[in-house]
Amino acid sequence: MANESANDTARNIGPVILLGPPGAGKGTQAKQIADRYEVPQIATGDLLRDHVGRGTELGLEAAAIMARGELVPDELMYGIVATRLREANCQRGYVLDGFPRTAAQAGWLDAFLEKEVFEKKSEKSQKCPPVVIQLLVDYTELLLRLTGRRSCPTCGRLYNIHFQPPLVDELCDVDESKLVIRNDDREEVISGRLAAYETETKPVADYYRAQRRLVAVNADRPMEDVTAEIFGVIDSHCKDSHCQGGC
Ligand code: AMP
């Protein structure tokens, strides 16, 4: 299996876009895709948190918006996403987790990818059209996933007190640090995040559905089953697409 992965999967896959509400498992599935196809996982939430942590101008502007569970304005997002997608390790492809989150961002991304192909004709990965995967999850299940999410401030390990609890309540199994709740996973913020998803992000799915580029995957299943289906979608997308990058 490991050999098969090394030979068959470290090739151009182009952009993979994961859509779904907060708590749908985008981060988890993005990591699986990144590991299998050896492409970077680009989570815009992480890029923003990095700016907040470093106290950059953008970070200062984004911090209050993120703490309220609202979306950071599109214009701020375009700069950080464009910079990241132009990095060398994005040439064979990448997994976008958390972007695009509005129809305007989806339109911007299409225009960006087309412009990059035009300007850098030799770069193979850009010729792969994006594969867009929507993770579908039941609302009640989502609330449990989000309100139960905890992480270790020392080693970063993730838990869920409902589904993957630590051995000892609220303590990390690895280093016994007290687990923390991410600021935007607090109950009062979660309803805002889900409302933002409903009103702003559903049009993204509609945008890709209208172009027949949306593949829906039932994510109310064990993680491994969801991952297997996603790999199948990516593999058949690469076979079907007319990409000339060697997919
Ligand atoms: P996430 O880690 O993906 O849940 O993102 C955390 C927060 O970062 C979100 O609640 C938003 O405030 C902000 N954010 C992340 N990605 C985007 C995006 N594509 N557009 C606007 N805001 C975003």
PDB file of C-alpha atoms and ligand atoms in Angstrom:
ATOM      1  CA  MET A   1       0.000   0.000   0.000  1.00  0.00           C
ATOM      2  CA  ALA A   2       2.818   2.372   0.950  1.00  0.00           C
ATOM      3  CA  ASN A   3       4.617   1.562  -2.319  1.00  0.00           C
ATOM      4  CA  GLU A   4       1.483   2.008  -4.321  1.00  0.00           C
ATOM      5  CA  SER A   5       1.038   5.384  -2.659  1.00  0.00           C
ATOM      6  CA  ALA A   6       4.583   6.495  -3.420  1.00  0.00           C
ATOM      7  CA  ASN A   7       4.423   5.412  -7.083  1.00  0.00           C
ATOM      8  CA  ASP A   8       0.907   6.247  -8.046  1.00  0.00           C
ATOM      9  CA  THR A   9      -0.089   9.188  -5.974  1.00  0.00           C
ATOM     10  CA  ALA A  10       2.884  11.596  -5.875  1.00  0.00           C
ATOM     11  CA  ARG A  11       1.793  13.160  -9.156  1.00  0.00           C
ATOM     12  CA  ASN A  12      -0.138  16.188 -10.290  1.00  0.00           C
ATOM     13  CA  ILE A  13      -3.611  16.376  -8.851  1.00  0.00           C
ATOM     14  CA  GLY A  14      -4.150  20.121  -9.247  1.00  0.00           C
ATOM     15  CA  PRO A  15      -6.312  22.044  -6.780  1.00  0.00           C
ATOM     16  CA  VAL A  16      -8.637  20.056  -4.529  1.00  0.00           C
ATOM     17  CA  ILE A  17     -11.308  22.170  -2.853  1.00  0.00           C
ATOM     18  CA  LEU A  18     -13.062  20.824   0.231  1.00  0.00           C
ATOM     19  CA  LEU A  19     -16.405  22.406   1.076  1.00  0.00           C
ATOM     20  CA  GLY A  20     -18.508  21.865   4.168  1.00  0.00           C
ATOM     21  CA  PRO A  21     -19.617  23.580   7.358  1.00  0.00           C
ATOM     22  CA  PRO A  22     -17.286  24.037  10.332  1.00  0.00           C
ATOM     23  CA  GLY A  23     -16.972  20.637  12.017  1.00  0.00           C
ATOM     24  CA  ALA A  24     -17.613  18.601   8.844  1.00  0.00           C
ATOM     25  CA  GLY A  25     -14.109  17.153   9.025  1.00  0.00           C
ATOM     26  CA  LYS A  26     -12.487  19.280   6.328  1.00  0.00           C
ATOM     27  CA  GLY A  27      -9.241  19.580   8.276  1.00  0.00           C
ATOM     28  CA  THR A  28      -9.049  15.847   8.959  1.00  0.00           C
ATOM     29  CA  GLN A  29      -9.798  14.861   5.364  1.00  0.00           C
ATOM     30  CA  ALA A  30      -7.477  17.533   3.969  1.00  0.00           C
ATOM     31  CA  LYS A  31      -4.643  16.003   5.971  1.00  0.00           C
ATOM     32  CA  GLN A  32      -5.379  12.527   4.571  1.00  0.00           C
ATOM     33  CA  ILE A  33      -5.333  13.879   1.004  1.00  0.00           C
ATOM     34  CA  ALA A  34      -2.152  15.859   1.650  1.00  0.00           C
ATOM     35  CA  ASP A  35      -0.377  12.772   3.029  1.00  0.00           C
ATOM     36  CA  ARG A  36      -1.472  10.426   0.249  1.00  0.00           C
ATOM     37  CA  TYR A  37      -0.759  12.685  -2.722  1.00  0.00           C
ATOM     38  CA  GLU A  38       2.152  14.544  -1.083  1.00  0.00           C
ATOM     39  CA  VAL A  39       0.694  17.988  -1.656  1.00  0.00           C
ATOM     40  CA  PRO A  40       0.326  20.813   0.873  1.00  0.00           C
ATOM     41  CA  GLN A  41      -2.812  21.336   2.908  1.00  0.00           C
ATOM     42  CA  ILE A  42      -3.750  24.984   2.834  1.00  0.00           C
ATOM     43  CA  ALA A  43      -6.190  25.936   5.568  1.00  0.00           C
ATOM     44  CA  THR A  44      -7.092  29.609   5.420  1.00  0.00           C
ATOM     45  CA  GLY A  45      -8.091  29.499   9.100  1.00  0.00           C
ATOM     46  CA  ASP A  46      -4.509  28.423   9.923  1.00  0.00           C
ATOM     47  CA  LEU A  47      -3.010  31.110   7.658  1.00  0.00           C
ATOM     48  CA  LEU A  48      -5.110  33.714   9.472  1.00  0.00           C
ATOM     49  CA  ARG A  49      -4.285  32.354  12.933  1.00  0.00           C
ATOM     50  CA  ASP A  50      -0.621  32.527  11.981  1.00  0.00           C
ATOM     51  CA  HIS A  51      -1.023  36.233  11.123  1.00  0.00           C
ATOM     52  CA  VAL A  52      -2.888  36.797  14.399  1.00  0.00           C
ATOM     53  CA  GLY A  53      -0.136  35.004  16.327  1.00  0.00           C
ATOM     54  CA  ARG A  54       2.586  37.061  14.681  1.00  0.00           C
ATOM     55  CA  GLY A  55       0.639  40.268  15.279  1.00  0.00           C
ATOM     56  CA  THR A  56       0.837  41.395  11.630  1.00  0.00           C
ATOM     57  CA  GLU A  57      -1.351  44.248  10.413  1.00  0.00           C
ATOM     58  CA  LEU A  58      -3.652  41.736   8.721  1.00  0.00           C
ATOM     59  CA  GLY A  59      -3.685  39.617  11.873  1.00  0.00           C
ATOM     60  CA  LEU A  60      -4.734  42.553  14.030  1.00  0.00           C
ATOM     61  CA  GLU A  61      -7.562  43.336  11.628  1.00  0.00           C
ATOM     62  CA  ALA A  62      -8.688  39.694  11.374  1.00  0.00           C
ATOM     63  CA  ALA A  63      -8.489  38.773  15.093  1.00  0.00           C
ATOM     64  CA  ALA A  64     -11.639  40.582  16.247  1.00  0.00           C
ATOM     65  CA  ILE A  65     -13.633  39.381  13.226  1.00  0.00           C
ATOM     66  CA  MET A  66     -12.581  35.771  13.809  1.00  0.00           C
ATOM     67  CA  ALA A  67     -13.366  35.956  17.524  1.00  0.00           C
ATOM     68  CA  ARG A  68     -16.915  37.010  16.603  1.00  0.00           C
ATOM     69  CA  GLY A  69     -17.196  33.996  14.273  1.00  0.00           C
ATOM     70  CA  GLU A  70     -17.656  36.219  11.217  1.00  0.00           C
ATOM     71  CA  LEU A  71     -15.943  35.944   7.861  1.00  0.00           C
ATOM     72  CA  VAL A  72     -12.826  37.983   7.197  1.00  0.00           C
ATOM     73  CA  PRO A  73     -13.454  40.376   4.232  1.00  0.00           C
ATOM     74  CA  ASP A  74     -12.731  38.861   0.809  1.00  0.00           C
ATOM     75  CA  GLU A  75     -10.127  41.502  -0.112  1.00  0.00           C
ATOM     76  CA  LEU A  76      -7.971  40.508   2.880  1.00  0.00           C
ATOM     77  CA  MET A  77      -8.268  36.832   1.941  1.00  0.00           C
ATOM     78  CA  TYR A  78      -7.175  37.247  -1.699  1.00  0.00           C
ATOM     79  CA  GLY A  79      -3.737  38.550  -0.792  1.00  0.00           C
ATOM     80  CA  ILE A  80      -2.835  35.758   1.607  1.00  0.00           C
ATOM     81  CA  VAL A  81      -4.274  33.008  -0.614  1.00  0.00           C
ATOM     82  CA  ALA A  82      -2.525  34.252  -3.788  1.00  0.00           C
ATOM     83  CA  THR A  83       0.798  34.461  -1.946  1.00  0.00           C
ATOM     84  CA  ARG A  84       0.422  30.924  -0.615  1.00  0.00           C
ATOM     85  CA  LEU A  85      -0.682  29.359  -3.936  1.00  0.00           C
ATOM     86  CA  ARG A  86       2.338  30.810  -5.705  1.00  0.00           C
ATOM     87  CA  GLU A  87       4.748  29.002  -3.394  1.00  0.00           C
ATOM     88  CA  ALA A  88       6.861  26.313  -5.049  1.00  0.00           C
ATOM     89  CA  ASN A  89       5.326  23.375  -3.179  1.00  0.00           C
ATOM     90  CA  CYS A  90       1.914  24.081  -4.760  1.00  0.00           C
ATOM     91  CA  GLN A  91       3.074  23.139  -8.273  1.00  0.00           C
ATOM     92  CA  ARG A  92       1.655  19.588  -8.346  1.00  0.00           C
ATOM     93  CA  GLY A  93      -1.472  20.589  -6.513  1.00  0.00           C
ATOM     94  CA  TYR A  94      -2.825  21.414  -3.059  1.00  0.00           C
ATOM     95  CA  VAL A  95      -5.833  20.913  -0.833  1.00  0.00           C
ATOM     96  CA  LEU A  96      -7.789  24.015   0.029  1.00  0.00           C
ATOM     97  CA  ASP A  97      -9.558  23.790   3.368  1.00  0.00           C
ATOM     98  CA  GLY A  98     -11.717  26.788   4.256  1.00  0.00           C
ATOM     99  CA  PHE A  99     -11.416  28.587   0.910  1.00  0.00           C
ATOM    100  CA  PRO A 100     -13.442  29.598  -1.077  1.00  0.00           C
ATOM    101  CA  ARG A 101     -16.079  30.419   1.517  1.00  0.00           C
ATOM    102  CA  THR A 102     -18.152  32.907  -0.491  1.00  0.00           C
ATOM    103  CA  ALA A 103     -19.317  32.883  -4.116  1.00  0.00           C
ATOM    104  CA  ALA A 104     -17.123  35.934  -4.705  1.00  0.00           C
ATOM    105  CA  GLN A 105     -14.078  33.997  -3.451  1.00  0.00           C
ATOM    106  CA  ALA A 106     -14.958  31.094  -5.802  1.00  0.00           C
ATOM    107  CA  GLY A 107     -15.120  33.486  -8.769  1.00  0.00           C
ATOM    108  CA  TRP A 108     -11.849  35.083  -7.702  1.00  0.00           C
ATOM    109  CA  LEU A 109     -10.149  31.669  -7.466  1.00  0.00           C
ATOM    110  CA  ASP A 110     -11.256  30.665 -10.981  1.00  0.00           C
ATOM    111  CA  ALA A 111      -9.960  33.957 -12.367  1.00  0.00           C
ATOM    112  CA  PHE A 112      -6.707  33.555 -10.415  1.00  0.00           C
ATOM    113  CA  LEU A 113      -6.117  30.006 -11.699  1.00  0.00           C
ATOM    114  CA  GLU A 114      -6.818  31.032 -15.288  1.00  0.00           C
ATOM    115  CA  LYS A 115      -4.475  33.991 -15.004  1.00  0.00           C
ATOM    116  CA  GLU A 116      -1.724  31.812 -13.551  1.00  0.00           C
ATOM    117  CA  VAL A 117      -2.056  29.340 -16.464  1.00  0.00           C
ATOM    118  CA  PHE A 118      -1.886  32.211 -18.894  1.00  0.00           C
ATOM    119  CA  GLU A 119       1.184  33.688 -17.264  1.00  0.00           C
ATOM    120  CA  LYS A 120       3.009  30.428 -16.515  1.00  0.00           C
ATOM    121  CA  LYS A 121       2.127  28.138 -19.402  1.00  0.00           C
ATOM    122  CA  SER A 122       4.870  25.705 -18.511  1.00  0.00           C
ATOM    123  CA  GLU A 123       3.574  24.868 -15.061  1.00  0.00           C
ATOM    124  CA  LYS A 124       1.793  21.570 -15.279  1.00  0.00           C
ATOM    125  CA  SER A 125      -0.380  21.510 -12.177  1.00  0.00           C
ATOM    126  CA  GLN A 126      -2.242  24.643 -13.132  1.00  0.00           C
ATOM    127  CA  LYS A 127      -3.711  22.782 -16.095  1.00  0.00           C
ATOM    128  CA  CYS A 128      -5.619  20.421 -13.804  1.00  0.00           C
ATOM    129  CA  PRO A 129      -9.110  21.789 -13.214  1.00  0.00           C
ATOM    130  CA  PRO A 130     -10.042  21.951  -9.518  1.00  0.00           C
ATOM    131  CA  VAL A 131     -11.929  19.012  -8.072  1.00  0.00           C
ATOM    132  CA  VAL A 132     -14.564  20.273  -5.650  1.00  0.00           C
ATOM    133  CA  ILE A 133     -15.753  17.952  -2.872  1.00  0.00           C
ATOM    134  CA  GLN A 134     -18.619  18.863  -0.568  1.00  0.00           C
ATOM    135  CA  LEU A 135     -18.794  17.106   2.813  1.00  0.00           C
ATOM    136  CA  LEU A 136     -22.399  16.649   3.951  1.00  0.00           C
ATOM    137  CA  VAL A 137     -23.106  16.334   7.717  1.00  0.00           C
ATOM    138  CA  ASP A 138     -26.272  16.336   9.820  1.00  0.00           C
ATOM    139  CA  TYR A 139     -26.763  19.550  11.892  1.00  0.00           C
ATOM    140  CA  THR A 140     -27.085  17.835  15.324  1.00  0.00           C
ATOM    141  CA  GLU A 141     -23.942  15.812  14.662  1.00  0.00           C
ATOM    142  CA  LEU A 142     -22.160  19.042  13.723  1.00  0.00           C
ATOM    143  CA  LEU A 143     -23.009  20.695  17.043  1.00  0.00           C
ATOM    144  CA  LEU A 144     -21.594  17.718  18.964  1.00  0.00           C
ATOM    145  CA  ARG A 145     -18.424  17.768  16.876  1.00  0.00           C
ATOM    146  CA  LEU A 146     -17.879  21.491  17.405  1.00  0.00           C
ATOM    147  CA  THR A 147     -18.829  21.852  21.060  1.00  0.00           C
ATOM    148  CA  GLY A 148     -16.775  18.748  21.911  1.00  0.00           C
ATOM    149  CA  ARG A 149     -13.590  19.825  20.141  1.00  0.00           C
ATOM    150  CA  ARG A 150     -10.524  20.241  22.421  1.00  0.00           C
ATOM    151  CA  SER A 151      -6.837  20.557  21.667  1.00  0.00           C
ATOM    152  CA  CYS A 152      -3.615  20.251  23.601  1.00  0.00           C
ATOM    153  CA  PRO A 153      -1.827  23.627  23.852  1.00  0.00           C
ATOM    154  CA  THR A 154       1.532  21.833  24.175  1.00  0.00           C
ATOM    155  CA  CYS A 155       1.597  19.143  21.458  1.00  0.00           C
ATOM    156  CA  GLY A 156      -1.407  20.211  19.346  1.00  0.00           C
ATOM    157  CA  ARG A 157      -3.161  16.820  19.558  1.00  0.00           C
ATOM    158  CA  LEU A 158      -6.904  17.041  18.841  1.00  0.00           C
ATOM    159  CA  TYR A 159      -9.699  15.400  20.855  1.00  0.00           C
ATOM    160  CA  ASN A 160     -13.468  15.409  20.983  1.00  0.00           C
ATOM    161  CA  ILE A 161     -15.045  14.886  24.406  1.00  0.00           C
ATOM    162  CA  HIS A 162     -18.028  13.090  22.783  1.00  0.00           C
ATOM    163  CA  PHE A 163     -16.296  10.953  20.153  1.00  0.00           C
ATOM    164  CA  GLN A 164     -12.562  10.780  20.932  1.00  0.00           C
ATOM    165  CA  PRO A 165     -12.192  11.696  24.617  1.00  0.00           C
ATOM    166  CA  PRO A 166      -8.811  11.773  26.344  1.00  0.00           C
ATOM    167  CA  LEU A 167      -8.100   8.941  28.814  1.00  0.00           C
ATOM    168  CA  VAL A 168      -8.341  11.402  31.722  1.00  0.00           C
ATOM    169  CA  ASP A 169     -10.998  14.139  31.570  1.00  0.00           C
ATOM    170  CA  GLU A 170      -9.704  17.362  29.954  1.00  0.00           C
ATOM    171  CA  LEU A 171      -6.026  16.232  30.063  1.00  0.00           C
ATOM    172  CA  CYS A 172      -3.823  15.398  27.069  1.00  0.00           C
ATOM    173  CA  ASP A 173      -2.945  11.676  26.807  1.00  0.00           C
ATOM    174  CA  VAL A 174       0.561  12.528  25.602  1.00  0.00           C
ATOM    175  CA  ASP A 175       1.784  15.216  28.003  1.00  0.00           C
ATOM    176  CA  GLU A 176      -1.085  15.725  30.516  1.00  0.00           C
ATOM    177  CA  SER A 177      -1.481  19.410  29.613  1.00  0.00           C
ATOM    178  CA  LYS A 178      -4.937  20.829  30.310  1.00  0.00           C
ATOM    179  CA  LEU A 179      -6.899  20.721  27.038  1.00  0.00           C
ATOM    180  CA  VAL A 180      -8.219  24.001  25.643  1.00  0.00           C
ATOM    181  CA  ILE A 181     -11.230  25.044  23.555  1.00  0.00           C
ATOM    182  CA  ARG A 182     -10.418  27.079  20.459  1.00  0.00           C
ATOM    183  CA  ASN A 183     -11.835  30.598  20.856  1.00  0.00           C
ATOM    184  CA  ASP A 184     -14.183  30.207  17.901  1.00  0.00           C
ATOM    185  CA  ASP A 185     -15.412  26.789  19.127  1.00  0.00           C
ATOM    186  CA  ARG A 186     -17.116  28.393  22.135  1.00  0.00           C
ATOM    187  CA  GLU A 187     -20.847  27.729  22.114  1.00  0.00           C
ATOM    188  CA  GLU A 188     -21.808  31.376  21.766  1.00  0.00           C
ATOM    189  CA  VAL A 189     -19.567  31.696  18.695  1.00  0.00           C
ATOM    190  CA  ILE A 190     -20.578  28.407  17.058  1.00  0.00           C
ATOM    191  CA  SER A 191     -24.111  29.480  16.190  1.00  0.00           C
ATOM    192  CA  GLY A 192     -22.616  32.560  14.493  1.00  0.00           C
ATOM    193  CA  ARG A 193     -20.175  30.425  12.508  1.00  0.00           C
ATOM    194  CA  LEU A 194     -22.923  28.068  11.351  1.00  0.00           C
ATOM    195  CA  ALA A 195     -25.147  31.028  10.418  1.00  0.00           C
ATOM    196  CA  ALA A 196     -22.283  32.547   8.407  1.00  0.00           C
ATOM    197  CA  TYR A 197     -21.865  29.192   6.673  1.00  0.00           C
ATOM    198  CA  GLU A 198     -25.558  28.982   5.819  1.00  0.00           C
ATOM    199  CA  THR A 199     -25.840  32.459   4.383  1.00  0.00           C
ATOM    200  CA  GLU A 200     -22.454  32.920   2.741  1.00  0.00           C
ATOM    201  CA  THR A 201     -20.991  29.532   1.916  1.00  0.00           C
ATOM    202  CA  LYS A 202     -23.954  27.671   0.430  1.00  0.00           C
ATOM    203  CA  PRO A 203     -23.728  29.886  -2.668  1.00  0.00           C
ATOM    204  CA  VAL A 204     -20.225  28.458  -3.159  1.00  0.00           C
ATOM    205  CA  ALA A 205     -21.685  24.968  -3.494  1.00  0.00           C
ATOM    206  CA  ASP A 206     -24.347  26.369  -5.845  1.00  0.00           C
ATOM    207  CA  TYR A 207     -21.607  28.050  -7.890  1.00  0.00           C
ATOM    208  CA  TYR A 208     -19.722  24.789  -8.438  1.00  0.00           C
ATOM    209  CA  ARG A 209     -22.901  22.725  -8.833  1.00  0.00           C
ATOM    210  CA  ALA A 210     -24.005  24.999 -11.663  1.00  0.00           C
ATOM    211  CA  GLN A 211     -20.698  24.210 -13.380  1.00  0.00           C
ATOM    212  CA  ARG A 212     -21.130  20.460 -12.721  1.00  0.00           C
ATOM    213  CA  ARG A 213     -17.908  20.462 -10.716  1.00  0.00           C
ATOM    214  CA  LEU A 214     -19.397  19.602  -7.321  1.00  0.00           C
ATOM    215  CA  VAL A 215     -19.108  16.081  -5.902  1.00  0.00           C
ATOM    216  CA  ALA A 216     -21.110  15.517  -2.690  1.00  0.00           C
ATOM    217  CA  VAL A 217     -19.769  13.019  -0.136  1.00  0.00           C
ATOM    218  CA  ASN A 218     -21.740  11.807   2.894  1.00  0.00           C
ATOM    219  CA  ALA A 219     -19.451  12.675   5.834  1.00  0.00           C
ATOM    220  CA  ASP A 220     -21.727  11.205   8.540  1.00  0.00           C
ATOM    221  CA  ARG A 221     -19.676   8.005   8.425  1.00  0.00           C
ATOM    222  CA  PRO A 222     -16.452   6.687   9.940  1.00  0.00           C
ATOM    223  CA  MET A 223     -13.534   8.856   8.907  1.00  0.00           C
ATOM    224  CA  GLU A 224     -11.796   6.055   6.936  1.00  0.00           C
ATOM    225  CA  ASP A 225     -14.878   5.453   4.768  1.00  0.00           C
ATOM    226  CA  VAL A 226     -15.145   9.142   3.945  1.00  0.00           C
ATOM    227  CA  THR A 227     -11.422   9.254   3.121  1.00  0.00           C
ATOM    228  CA  ALA A 228     -11.681   6.227   0.812  1.00  0.00           C
ATOM    229  CA  GLU A 229     -14.523   7.811  -1.119  1.00  0.00           C
ATOM    230  CA  ILE A 230     -12.613  11.084  -1.448  1.00  0.00           C
ATOM    231  CA  PHE A 231      -9.517   9.295  -2.807  1.00  0.00           C
ATOM    232  CA  GLY A 232     -11.776   7.602  -5.363  1.00  0.00           C
ATOM    233  CA  VAL A 233     -13.189  10.975  -6.424  1.00  0.00           C
ATOM    234  CA  ILE A 234      -9.710  12.481  -6.842  1.00  0.00           C
ATOM    235  CA  ASP A 235      -8.364   9.458  -8.740  1.00  0.00           C
ATOM    236  CA  SER A 236     -11.267   9.353 -11.170  1.00  0.00           C
ATOM    237  CA  HIS A 237     -11.167  13.143 -11.584  1.00  0.00           C
ATOM    238  CA  CYS A 238      -7.518  12.914 -12.610  1.00  0.00           C
ATOM    239  CA  LYS A 239      -8.327  10.141 -15.111  1.00  0.00           C
ATOM    240  CA  ASP A 240     -11.319  11.996 -16.531  1.00  0.00           C
ATOM    241  CA  SER A 241      -9.874  15.479 -16.762  1.00  0.00           C
ATOM    242  CA  HIS A 242      -8.059  16.553 -19.878  1.00  0.00           C
ATOM    243  CA  CYS A 243      -5.178  17.806 -17.851  1.00  0.00           C
ATOM    244  CA  GLN A 244      -1.833  17.549 -19.572  1.00  0.00           C
ATOM    245  CA  GLY A 245       0.148  17.445 -16.389  1.00  0.00           C
ATOM    246  CA  GLY A 246       0.548  13.677 -16.307  1.00  0.00           C
ATOM    247  CA  CYS A 247      -2.412  12.856 -14.074  1.00  0.00           C
TER     248      CYS A 247
HETATM  249  P1  AMP B   1     -11.544  27.782  10.194  1.00  0.00           P
HETATM  250  O1  AMP B   1     -10.322  27.380  10.944  1.00  0.00           O
HETATM  251  O2  AMP B   1     -11.536  27.361   8.747  1.00  0.00           O
HETATM  252  O3  AMP B   1     -12.832  27.390  10.883  1.00  0.00           O
HETATM  253  O4  AMP B   1     -11.530  29.395  10.152  1.00  0.00           O
HETATM  254  C1  AMP B   1     -11.526  30.139  11.337  1.00  0.00           C
HETATM  255  C2  AMP B   1     -12.009  31.550  11.038  1.00  0.00           C
HETATM  256  O5  AMP B   1     -11.108  32.173  10.083  1.00  0.00           O
HETATM  257  C3  AMP B   1     -13.380  31.649  10.391  1.00  0.00           C
HETATM  258  O6  AMP B   1     -14.421  31.610  11.350  1.00  0.00           O
HETATM  259  C4  AMP B   1     -13.286  33.001   9.694  1.00  0.00           C
HETATM  260  O7  AMP B   1     -13.415  34.067  10.618  1.00  0.00           O
HETATM  261  C5  AMP B   1     -11.840  33.008   9.194  1.00  0.00           C
HETATM  262  N1  AMP B   1     -11.719  32.453   7.827  1.00  0.00           N
HETATM  263  C6  AMP B   1     -11.090  31.304   7.443  1.00  0.00           C
HETATM  264  N2  AMP B   1     -11.159  31.127   6.118  1.00  0.00           N
HETATM  265  C7  AMP B   1     -11.843  32.190   5.623  1.00  0.00           C
HETATM  266  C8  AMP B   1     -12.272  32.571   4.314  1.00  0.00           C
HETATM  267  N3  AMP B   1     -12.015  31.813   3.240  1.00  0.00           N
HETATM  268  N4  AMP B   1     -12.968  33.737   4.195  1.00  0.00           N
HETATM  269  C9  AMP B   1     -13.236  34.508   5.257  1.00  0.00           C
HETATM  270  N5  AMP B   1     -12.887  34.197   6.523  1.00  0.00           N
HETATM  271  C10 AMP B   1     -12.199  33.048   6.714  1.00  0.00           C
END
